[in-house]
């Protein structure tokens, strides 16, 4: 419950609003790989991540995926509370990328709090603006960058998240993050290996030349 | 000024908030083709469209463009007031696609009103959610649809906006809407023509087979 008090605008909420939030919030855990939110019907609520790592992504009709953003400790996910906002006309899936713990505030409770509290509504605006910015960044990557630039950037992001250059990740999983086919990833990783940027082994991609990948991602 | 009273949550604002909004709002006109908002530094303010048609788009370093959304009568653009929200970390350009008239509410005034008014902050959330949804729809198109599907959908959208199947638009302009090169558009339009879907002439694309384009866009 102490963690809940680290909710960013806790101090700006009225005592009764804090109490309502604290009473409504439910702590949940999800093991690595678990699906947390999937269908548009399943309006889970606002998520406030205490530990671990969540991944928000979209799915095509054919089952292709692209990662929209990641949620780390202290991050808030609004899109899992889409029924709290009439104008959110899209749906995302959310899975646990690591063993994770998070608080869920039911959509209806959050919506009610927001309707009365200008600070909470303004803070919610900021969260939405931040996610919107993530998606615009992704849009620019997808539109203007080549696949090798995007793959280089993805590997560096993974290394930063994992704290190591030896990434335990399959080519298929990379394809699901980037919205592309496994074969495309494999072909490009082999090219990266021939250029001395990475070393491939079963189930891992090891970054050998961080500076080289950095230069490629920014070219 | 009467138009300003059609601002969607006018009735929910306090009398002094209405007065502040009305006093701060400035009516502006822009001829077809005029740039309304461009640089990240130029934090114009919130736009409320009275007449005409605006186009919001992003630009690559190489000058390529892709349309993010259109704004018609009664629509509100928040992204031109990016300095009113700390977490908006991207910038868009806005141009008049037709002779347009719109109200501008300076960002600082709007931010101040939002900070005090829960209804205005919640309404702003809905506007942002709506634009966010537009961008997610576009992301899905770009990721999962082929260029011919997207071009078919674009031509139908244009015809709906213009109220005619004879579209006075160049191939370059279509490329700028879709984020692709003129050559790609020309090649695909010629293919559409050979399939009996459109008829091409200098400076116009005429839709011949609406149902065929519809089927293609949904395939």
Short mmCIF file of C-alpha atoms in Angstrom, two decimals:
data_model
loop_
_atom_site.label_atom_id
_atom_site.label_comp_id
_atom_site.label_asym_id
_atom_site.label_seq_id
_atom_site.Cartn_x
_atom_site.Cartn_y
_atom_site.Cartn_z
CA UNK A 1 0.00 0.00 0.00
CA UNK A 2 2.97 2.27 0.62
CA UNK A 3 3.75 2.05 -3.08
CA UNK A 4 0.33 3.45 -3.92
CA UNK A 5 1.32 6.68 -2.18
CA UNK A 6 4.01 7.11 -4.80
CA UNK A 7 1.19 7.66 -7.33
CA UNK A 8 2.52 10.83 -8.94
CA UNK A 9 -0.09 13.35 -7.88
CA UNK A 10 -1.05 11.70 -4.57
CA UNK A 11 -0.31 14.92 -2.69
CA UNK A 12 -2.66 16.92 -4.91
CA UNK A 13 -5.63 14.65 -4.28
CA UNK A 14 -8.17 15.46 -1.57
CA UNK A 15 -8.12 13.12 1.47
CA UNK A 16 -11.40 11.48 0.40
CA UNK A 17 -10.08 10.99 -3.14
CA UNK A 18 -6.96 9.31 -1.77
CA UNK A 19 -9.10 7.05 0.34
CA UNK A 20 -11.31 6.11 -2.60
CA UNK A 21 -8.27 5.37 -4.76
CA UNK A 22 -6.63 3.30 -2.03
CA UNK A 23 -9.78 1.31 -1.36
CA UNK A 24 -10.48 0.61 -5.02
CA UNK A 25 -6.95 -0.33 -6.07
CA UNK A 26 -6.22 -4.05 -6.16
CA UNK A 27 -2.70 -5.45 -6.21
CA UNK A 28 -2.08 -8.15 -8.79
CA UNK A 29 0.88 -10.19 -9.91
CA UNK A 30 1.52 -11.71 -13.31
CA UNK A 31 4.29 -14.16 -14.15
CA UNK A 32 6.53 -13.57 -17.17
CA UNK A 33 4.62 -14.30 -20.38
CA UNK A 34 1.14 -13.86 -18.87
CA UNK A 35 -1.51 -11.97 -20.78
CA UNK A 36 -2.84 -9.11 -18.65
CA UNK A 37 -5.26 -7.38 -21.00
CA UNK A 38 -6.48 -8.51 -24.36
CA UNK A 39 -9.99 -7.97 -25.61
CA UNK A 40 -11.74 -4.62 -26.11
CA UNK A 41 -14.50 -5.99 -23.90
CA UNK A 42 -12.14 -6.64 -21.04
CA UNK A 43 -11.85 -3.11 -19.66
CA UNK A 44 -9.46 -3.97 -16.87
CA UNK A 45 -8.77 -0.50 -15.48
CA UNK A 46 -5.83 1.80 -14.95
CA UNK A 47 -2.57 -0.05 -14.25
CA UNK A 48 0.15 1.32 -11.97
CA UNK A 49 3.30 -0.79 -12.24
CA UNK A 50 5.09 -1.57 -8.97
CA UNK A 51 7.70 -4.01 -10.32
CA UNK A 52 8.63 -5.93 -13.44
CA UNK A 53 8.00 -4.98 -17.04
CA UNK A 54 4.84 -4.91 -19.16
CA UNK A 55 4.57 -4.70 -22.93
CA UNK A 56 1.74 -3.02 -24.83
CA UNK A 57 1.29 -4.12 -28.43
CA UNK A 58 -1.19 -4.36 -31.28
CA UNK A 59 -2.10 -7.43 -33.29
CA UNK A 60 -3.07 -7.79 -36.94
CA UNK A 61 -5.86 -10.07 -38.12
CA UNK A 62 -3.14 -12.47 -39.27
CA UNK A 63 -1.54 -12.54 -35.81
CA UNK A 64 1.38 -10.21 -36.53
CA UNK A 65 2.42 -7.98 -33.62
CA UNK A 66 4.18 -4.69 -33.02
CA UNK A 67 5.23 -3.35 -29.63
CA UNK A 68 3.79 0.10 -28.92
CA UNK A 69 5.56 0.77 -25.64
CA UNK A 70 6.92 -0.82 -22.48
CA UNK A 71 5.83 -0.05 -18.91
CA UNK A 72 8.37 -0.13 -16.12
CA UNK A 73 8.23 0.53 -12.36
CA UNK A 74 6.18 3.65 -11.63
CA UNK A 75 4.61 3.76 -15.10
CA UNK A 76 0.88 4.05 -15.60
CA UNK A 77 -1.17 2.42 -18.35
CA UNK A 78 -4.38 4.19 -19.31
CA UNK A 79 -5.22 2.21 -22.41
CA UNK A 80 -6.28 -0.79 -20.36
CA UNK A 81 -9.02 1.50 -18.99
CA UNK A 82 -10.33 2.40 -22.43
CA UNK A 83 -13.95 2.26 -21.27
CA UNK A 84 -13.18 5.23 -19.00
CA UNK A 85 -12.76 7.36 -22.12
CA UNK A 86 -15.41 7.37 -24.83
CA UNK A 87 -13.05 8.56 -27.55
CA UNK A 88 -10.47 5.78 -27.25
CA UNK A 89 -11.46 3.76 -30.30
CA UNK A 90 -8.63 1.24 -30.45
CA UNK A 91 -7.45 -1.64 -28.40
CA UNK A 92 -4.08 -2.91 -27.33
CA UNK A 93 -2.92 -6.11 -25.73
CA UNK A 94 -0.75 -6.08 -22.60
CA UNK A 95 1.49 -8.90 -21.43
CA UNK A 96 4.02 -9.29 -18.64
CA UNK A 97 7.54 -9.38 -20.12
CA UNK A 98 9.00 -10.12 -16.69
CA UNK A 99 7.40 -11.30 -13.45
CA UNK A 100 5.42 -8.19 -12.57
CA UNK A 101 3.39 -6.64 -9.77
CA UNK A 102 0.92 -3.84 -10.40
CA UNK A 103 -2.08 -2.04 -8.96
CA UNK A 104 -5.35 -2.01 -10.86
CA UNK A 105 -7.81 0.86 -10.38
CA UNK A 106 -11.19 -0.11 -11.89
CA UNK A 107 -12.14 2.10 -14.85
CA UNK A 108 -15.43 3.30 -13.39
CA UNK A 109 -13.80 4.42 -10.14
CA UNK A 110 -11.03 6.21 -12.01
CA UNK A 111 -13.49 7.87 -14.34
CA UNK A 112 -15.54 9.09 -11.37
CA UNK A 113 -12.46 10.50 -9.63
CA UNK A 114 -11.32 12.23 -12.81
CA UNK A 115 -14.71 13.83 -13.38
CA UNK A 116 -14.42 15.64 -10.03
CA UNK A 117 -10.70 16.26 -9.75
CA UNK A 118 -9.08 18.76 -12.12
CA UNK A 119 -5.56 17.74 -10.93
CA UNK A 120 -6.27 14.08 -11.69
CA UNK A 121 -7.82 14.90 -15.08
CA UNK A 122 -4.85 17.10 -15.98
CA UNK A 123 -2.42 14.44 -14.84
CA UNK A 124 -4.29 11.90 -16.96
CA UNK A 125 -3.86 14.25 -19.90
CA UNK A 126 -0.13 14.19 -19.35
CA UNK A 127 -0.04 10.37 -19.25
CA UNK A 128 -2.02 10.20 -22.46
CA UNK A 129 0.19 12.83 -24.11
CA UNK A 130 3.23 10.80 -23.12
CA UNK A 131 1.90 7.55 -24.65
CA UNK A 132 0.71 9.46 -27.71
CA UNK A 133 4.27 10.76 -28.07
CA UNK A 134 5.63 7.20 -27.84
CA UNK A 135 3.34 6.17 -30.68
CA UNK A 136 4.29 9.19 -32.81
CA UNK A 137 7.96 8.31 -32.27
CA UNK A 138 7.19 4.76 -33.40
CA UNK A 139 5.28 6.09 -36.41
CA UNK A 140 8.30 8.13 -37.46
CA UNK A 141 10.54 5.08 -37.07
CA UNK A 142 8.22 2.90 -39.13
CA UNK A 143 7.74 5.54 -41.84
CA UNK A 144 11.19 7.04 -42.26
CA UNK A 145 13.70 4.49 -40.98
CA UNK A 146 14.95 1.38 -42.72
CA UNK A 147 14.64 -2.03 -41.09
CA UNK A 148 18.36 -2.22 -40.28
CA UNK A 149 18.24 1.12 -38.46
CA UNK A 150 15.18 0.02 -36.49
CA UNK A 151 16.72 -3.35 -35.60
CA UNK A 152 19.92 -1.67 -34.39
CA UNK A 153 17.87 0.70 -32.21
CA UNK A 154 15.77 -2.18 -30.87
CA UNK A 155 18.82 -4.23 -29.85
CA UNK A 156 20.30 -1.23 -28.01
CA UNK A 157 16.99 -0.61 -26.22
CA UNK A 158 16.84 -4.26 -25.16
CA UNK A 159 20.42 -4.12 -23.87
CA UNK A 160 19.57 -1.02 -21.83
CA UNK A 161 16.45 -2.68 -20.36
CA UNK A 162 18.28 -5.95 -19.60
CA UNK A 163 21.51 -4.35 -18.41
CA UNK A 164 23.55 -6.71 -20.60
CA UNK A 165 24.58 -7.06 -24.22
CA UNK A 166 23.80 -10.80 -24.21
CA UNK A 167 20.12 -10.83 -25.06
CA UNK A 168 18.12 -14.01 -24.45
CA UNK A 169 15.64 -13.37 -27.26
CA UNK A 170 14.47 -15.32 -30.28
CA UNK A 171 14.28 -13.92 -33.80
CA UNK A 172 10.54 -14.47 -33.76
CA UNK A 173 10.20 -12.42 -30.59
CA UNK A 174 12.21 -9.58 -32.16
CA UNK A 175 9.91 -9.76 -35.19
CA UNK A 176 6.89 -9.45 -32.87
CA UNK A 177 8.36 -6.34 -31.27
CA UNK A 178 9.13 -4.75 -34.61
CA UNK A 179 6.05 -5.75 -36.56
CA UNK A 180 7.97 -7.82 -39.09
CA UNK A 181 8.47 -11.46 -40.03
CA UNK A 182 10.99 -13.74 -38.34
CA UNK A 183 12.72 -14.37 -41.67
CA UNK A 184 13.42 -10.65 -42.13
CA UNK A 185 14.95 -10.48 -38.64
CA UNK A 186 17.10 -13.57 -39.22
CA UNK A 187 18.39 -12.26 -42.55
CA UNK A 188 19.30 -8.90 -41.05
CA UNK A 189 20.90 -10.37 -37.91
CA UNK A 190 23.11 -12.55 -40.13
CA UNK A 191 24.12 -9.44 -42.02
CA UNK A 192 24.85 -7.70 -38.68
CA UNK A 193 26.97 -10.72 -37.69
CA UNK A 194 28.94 -10.59 -40.93
CA UNK A 195 29.62 -6.90 -40.20
CA UNK A 196 30.91 -7.77 -36.70
CA UNK A 197 28.07 -5.99 -34.90
CA UNK A 198 26.55 -9.02 -33.14
CA UNK A 199 27.27 -12.67 -32.42
CA UNK A 200 24.41 -15.16 -32.84
CA UNK A 201 23.87 -18.34 -30.86
CA UNK A 202 20.84 -20.52 -30.20
CA UNK A 203 18.32 -18.33 -28.38
CA UNK A 204 20.64 -15.38 -27.85
CA UNK A 205 21.84 -12.32 -29.68
CA UNK A 206 25.07 -10.90 -28.28
CA UNK A 207 25.94 -7.31 -29.04
CA UNK A 208 29.65 -7.13 -29.94
CA UNK A 209 29.92 -3.57 -31.27
CA UNK A 210 27.67 -1.14 -29.34
CA UNK A 211 29.13 1.93 -31.06
CA UNK A 212 28.61 0.36 -34.47
CA UNK A 213 24.95 -0.35 -33.73
CA UNK A 214 24.54 3.16 -32.34
CA UNK A 215 25.99 4.68 -35.50
CA UNK A 216 23.75 2.49 -37.67
CA UNK A 217 20.63 3.41 -35.69
CA UNK A 218 21.35 7.11 -36.16
CA UNK A 219 22.56 7.05 -39.75
CA UNK B 1 -18.45 34.94 -31.70
CA UNK B 2 -21.68 32.96 -31.89
CA UNK B 3 -19.68 30.07 -33.25
CA UNK B 4 -17.51 30.05 -30.14
CA UNK B 5 -20.60 29.17 -28.12
CA UNK B 6 -20.75 25.92 -30.05
CA UNK B 7 -17.54 24.91 -28.27
CA UNK B 8 -18.58 21.44 -27.13
CA UNK B 9 -18.63 21.87 -23.37
CA UNK B 10 -19.54 25.58 -23.34
CA UNK B 11 -22.55 24.87 -21.11
CA UNK B 12 -20.40 23.11 -18.52
CA UNK B 13 -18.00 26.02 -18.11
CA UNK B 14 -18.48 28.59 -15.35
CA UNK B 15 -19.57 32.07 -16.52
CA UNK B 16 -16.12 33.53 -15.75
CA UNK B 17 -14.44 30.67 -17.65
CA UNK B 18 -16.64 31.33 -20.67
CA UNK B 19 -15.76 34.98 -20.52
CA UNK B 20 -12.05 34.24 -20.31
CA UNK B 21 -12.25 31.85 -23.25
CA UNK B 22 -14.26 34.31 -25.33
CA UNK B 23 -11.89 37.18 -24.58
CA UNK B 24 -8.76 35.16 -25.32
CA UNK B 25 -9.95 33.49 -28.52
CA UNK B 26 -8.85 35.17 -31.74
CA UNK B 27 -10.50 34.50 -35.09
CA UNK B 28 -8.11 33.86 -37.96
CA UNK B 29 -8.42 32.95 -41.60
CA UNK B 30 -5.99 31.06 -43.78
CA UNK B 31 -6.22 30.65 -47.55
CA UNK B 32 -5.91 27.22 -49.14
CA UNK B 33 -2.30 26.05 -49.03
CA UNK B 34 -1.24 28.32 -46.15
CA UNK B 35 0.95 26.95 -43.37
CA UNK B 36 -0.75 27.49 -40.02
CA UNK B 37 1.62 25.79 -37.60
CA UNK B 38 5.06 24.46 -38.27
CA UNK B 39 7.91 24.67 -35.82
CA UNK B 40 8.00 23.14 -32.33
CA UNK B 41 8.85 26.64 -31.08
CA UNK B 42 5.72 28.13 -32.56
CA UNK B 43 3.22 27.08 -29.91
CA UNK B 44 0.21 28.62 -31.56
CA UNK B 45 -2.55 27.46 -29.23
CA UNK B 46 -5.68 25.38 -29.38
CA UNK B 47 -7.49 25.60 -32.74
CA UNK B 48 -11.26 25.40 -33.10
CA UNK B 49 -12.24 25.11 -36.76
CA UNK B 50 -15.21 27.20 -37.89
CA UNK B 51 -15.01 26.51 -41.63
CA UNK B 52 -12.78 24.91 -44.22
CA UNK B 53 -10.39 22.00 -43.80
CA UNK B 54 -7.01 21.69 -42.07
CA UNK B 55 -4.47 18.94 -42.46
CA UNK B 56 -2.08 17.77 -39.72
CA UNK B 57 1.00 15.92 -40.91
CA UNK B 58 4.55 14.97 -40.00
CA UNK B 59 7.68 15.56 -42.04
CA UNK B 60 10.85 13.48 -42.37
CA UNK B 61 14.32 15.03 -42.41
CA UNK B 62 14.31 14.40 -46.16
CA UNK B 63 11.04 16.31 -46.61
CA UNK B 64 8.71 13.32 -46.97
CA UNK B 65 5.24 13.81 -45.47
CA UNK B 66 2.40 11.73 -44.11
CA UNK B 67 -1.04 13.03 -43.15
CA UNK B 68 -1.96 12.23 -39.56
CA UNK B 69 -5.51 13.54 -39.60
CA UNK B 70 -7.82 16.17 -41.05
CA UNK B 71 -9.77 18.81 -39.11
CA UNK B 72 -13.20 19.86 -40.33
CA UNK B 73 -15.82 22.30 -39.04
CA UNK B 74 -16.25 21.94 -35.29
CA UNK B 75 -13.03 19.98 -34.83
CA UNK B 76 -10.44 20.96 -32.26
CA UNK B 77 -6.68 20.67 -32.62
CA UNK B 78 -4.71 20.30 -29.40
CA UNK B 79 -1.35 19.45 -30.87
CA UNK B 80 -0.80 23.03 -31.99
CA UNK B 81 -0.88 23.88 -28.27
CA UNK B 82 1.86 21.40 -27.41
CA UNK B 83 3.47 23.78 -24.90
CA UNK B 84 0.29 23.51 -22.81
CA UNK B 85 1.22 19.88 -22.12
CA UNK B 86 4.67 18.95 -20.88
CA UNK B 87 4.47 15.37 -22.06
CA UNK B 88 3.75 16.08 -25.74
CA UNK B 89 7.18 15.36 -27.14
CA UNK B 90 6.49 15.50 -30.87
CA UNK B 91 5.55 18.09 -33.36
CA UNK B 92 3.23 18.23 -36.29
CA UNK B 93 2.72 20.69 -39.10
CA UNK B 94 -0.72 22.08 -39.93
CA UNK B 95 -1.79 23.58 -43.22
CA UNK B 96 -5.07 24.82 -44.66
CA UNK B 97 -6.31 22.37 -47.30
CA UNK B 98 -9.18 24.68 -48.15
CA UNK B 99 -9.82 28.35 -47.36
CA UNK B 100 -10.39 28.08 -43.63
CA UNK B 101 -11.55 30.10 -40.63
CA UNK B 102 -10.70 29.08 -37.08
CA UNK B 103 -10.45 30.35 -33.53
CA UNK B 104 -7.13 30.27 -31.71
CA UNK B 105 -7.04 30.04 -27.91
CA UNK B 106 -3.51 30.84 -26.68
CA UNK B 107 -1.86 27.84 -25.00
CA UNK B 108 -1.20 29.56 -21.68
CA UNK B 109 -4.82 30.66 -21.32
CA UNK B 110 -6.10 27.20 -22.18
CA UNK B 111 -3.65 25.57 -19.78
CA UNK B 112 -4.80 27.89 -16.99
CA UNK B 113 -8.47 27.14 -17.66
CA UNK B 114 -7.81 23.41 -17.75
CA UNK B 115 -5.92 23.49 -14.46
CA UNK B 116 -9.03 24.83 -12.69
CA UNK B 117 -11.84 23.18 -14.63
CA UNK B 118 -12.33 19.42 -14.31
CA UNK B 119 -14.94 19.41 -17.14
CA UNK B 120 -12.50 21.18 -19.50
CA UNK B 121 -9.63 18.87 -18.52
CA UNK B 122 -11.81 15.81 -19.03
CA UNK B 123 -13.03 17.12 -22.36
CA UNK B 124 -9.42 17.74 -23.38
CA UNK B 125 -8.71 14.11 -22.48
CA UNK B 126 -11.42 13.05 -24.89
CA UNK B 127 -10.01 15.17 -27.71
CA UNK B 128 -6.56 13.73 -27.15
CA UNK B 129 -7.95 10.18 -26.99
CA UNK B 130 -9.72 10.80 -30.27
CA UNK B 131 -6.54 12.00 -32.07
CA UNK B 132 -4.56 9.19 -30.45
CA UNK B 133 -7.13 6.78 -31.91
CA UNK B 134 -6.70 8.36 -35.37
CA UNK B 135 -2.96 7.78 -35.15
CA UNK B 136 -3.39 4.18 -33.98
CA UNK B 137 -5.72 3.57 -36.92
CA UNK B 138 -3.07 5.02 -39.23
CA UNK B 139 -0.41 2.86 -37.57
CA UNK B 140 -2.48 -0.24 -38.27
CA UNK B 141 -2.93 0.81 -41.88
CA UNK B 142 0.78 1.44 -42.35
CA UNK B 143 1.79 -1.78 -40.61
CA UNK B 144 -0.72 -4.32 -41.85
CA UNK B 145 -2.15 -3.00 -45.11
CA UNK B 146 -0.56 -3.05 -48.54
CA UNK B 147 -0.05 0.16 -50.52
CA UNK B 148 -2.89 -0.65 -52.94
CA UNK B 149 -5.35 -1.13 -50.06
CA UNK B 150 -4.25 2.15 -48.50
CA UNK B 151 -4.46 4.05 -51.80
CA UNK B 152 -7.98 2.72 -52.43
CA UNK B 153 -9.03 3.83 -48.94
CA UNK B 154 -7.43 7.24 -49.43
CA UNK B 155 -9.23 7.88 -52.73
CA UNK B 156 -12.57 6.98 -51.15
CA UNK B 157 -11.86 9.28 -48.18
CA UNK B 158 -11.02 12.12 -50.57
CA UNK B 159 -14.21 11.54 -52.56
CA UNK B 160 -16.24 11.66 -49.33
CA UNK B 161 -14.54 14.91 -48.25
CA UNK B 162 -14.91 16.53 -51.67
CA UNK B 163 -18.38 15.22 -52.39
CA UNK B 164 -17.32 14.09 -55.87
CA UNK B 165 -15.47 11.23 -57.50
CA UNK B 166 -13.47 13.60 -59.72
CA UNK B 167 -10.55 14.48 -57.48
CA UNK B 168 -8.40 17.48 -58.41
CA UNK B 169 -5.22 16.09 -56.84
CA UNK B 170 -1.70 15.42 -58.10
CA UNK B 171 0.16 12.14 -57.61
CA UNK B 172 2.76 14.00 -55.56
CA UNK B 173 0.07 15.31 -53.23
CA UNK B 174 -1.34 11.80 -52.77
CA UNK B 175 2.20 10.61 -51.96
CA UNK B 176 2.49 13.35 -49.33
CA UNK B 177 -0.75 12.22 -47.71
CA UNK B 178 0.31 8.58 -47.67
CA UNK B 179 3.97 8.96 -46.75
CA UNK B 180 5.22 7.48 -49.99
CA UNK B 181 6.99 8.59 -53.17
CA UNK B 182 5.18 10.06 -56.17
CA UNK B 183 6.51 7.26 -58.40
CA UNK B 184 4.86 4.62 -56.22
CA UNK B 185 1.53 6.45 -56.44
CA UNK B 186 1.78 6.87 -60.21
CA UNK B 187 2.58 3.19 -60.74
CA UNK B 188 -0.31 2.08 -58.59
CA UNK B 189 -2.81 4.53 -60.11
CA UNK B 190 -1.90 3.23 -63.57
CA UNK B 191 -2.55 -0.27 -62.31
CA UNK B 192 -5.90 0.91 -60.88
CA UNK B 193 -6.70 2.45 -64.28
CA UNK B 194 -5.88 -0.80 -66.08
CA UNK B 195 -8.27 -2.56 -63.69
CA UNK B 196 -11.03 -0.07 -64.50
CA UNK B 197 -11.13 1.44 -61.00
CA UNK B 198 -10.08 5.00 -61.89
CA UNK B 199 -9.54 7.23 -64.92
CA UNK B 200 -6.47 9.44 -64.93
CA UNK B 201 -6.11 12.86 -66.54
CA UNK B 202 -3.73 15.77 -66.02
CA UNK B 203 -4.19 16.90 -62.41
CA UNK B 204 -7.22 14.73 -61.69
CA UNK B 205 -8.03 11.23 -60.59
CA UNK B 206 -11.57 10.17 -61.38
CA UNK B 207 -13.08 7.29 -59.47
CA UNK B 208 -14.93 5.04 -61.93
CA UNK B 209 -15.66 2.01 -59.75
CA UNK B 210 -16.45 2.97 -56.15
CA UNK B 211 -17.49 -0.55 -55.18
CA UNK B 212 -14.29 -1.98 -56.62
CA UNK B 213 -12.14 0.45 -54.61
CA UNK B 214 -14.21 -0.31 -51.51
CA UNK B 215 -13.67 -4.05 -51.95
CA UNK B 216 -9.94 -3.51 -52.51
CA UNK B 217 -9.60 -1.32 -49.41
CA UNK B 218 -11.23 -3.99 -47.26
CA UNK B 219 -9.62 -7.06 -48.78
#
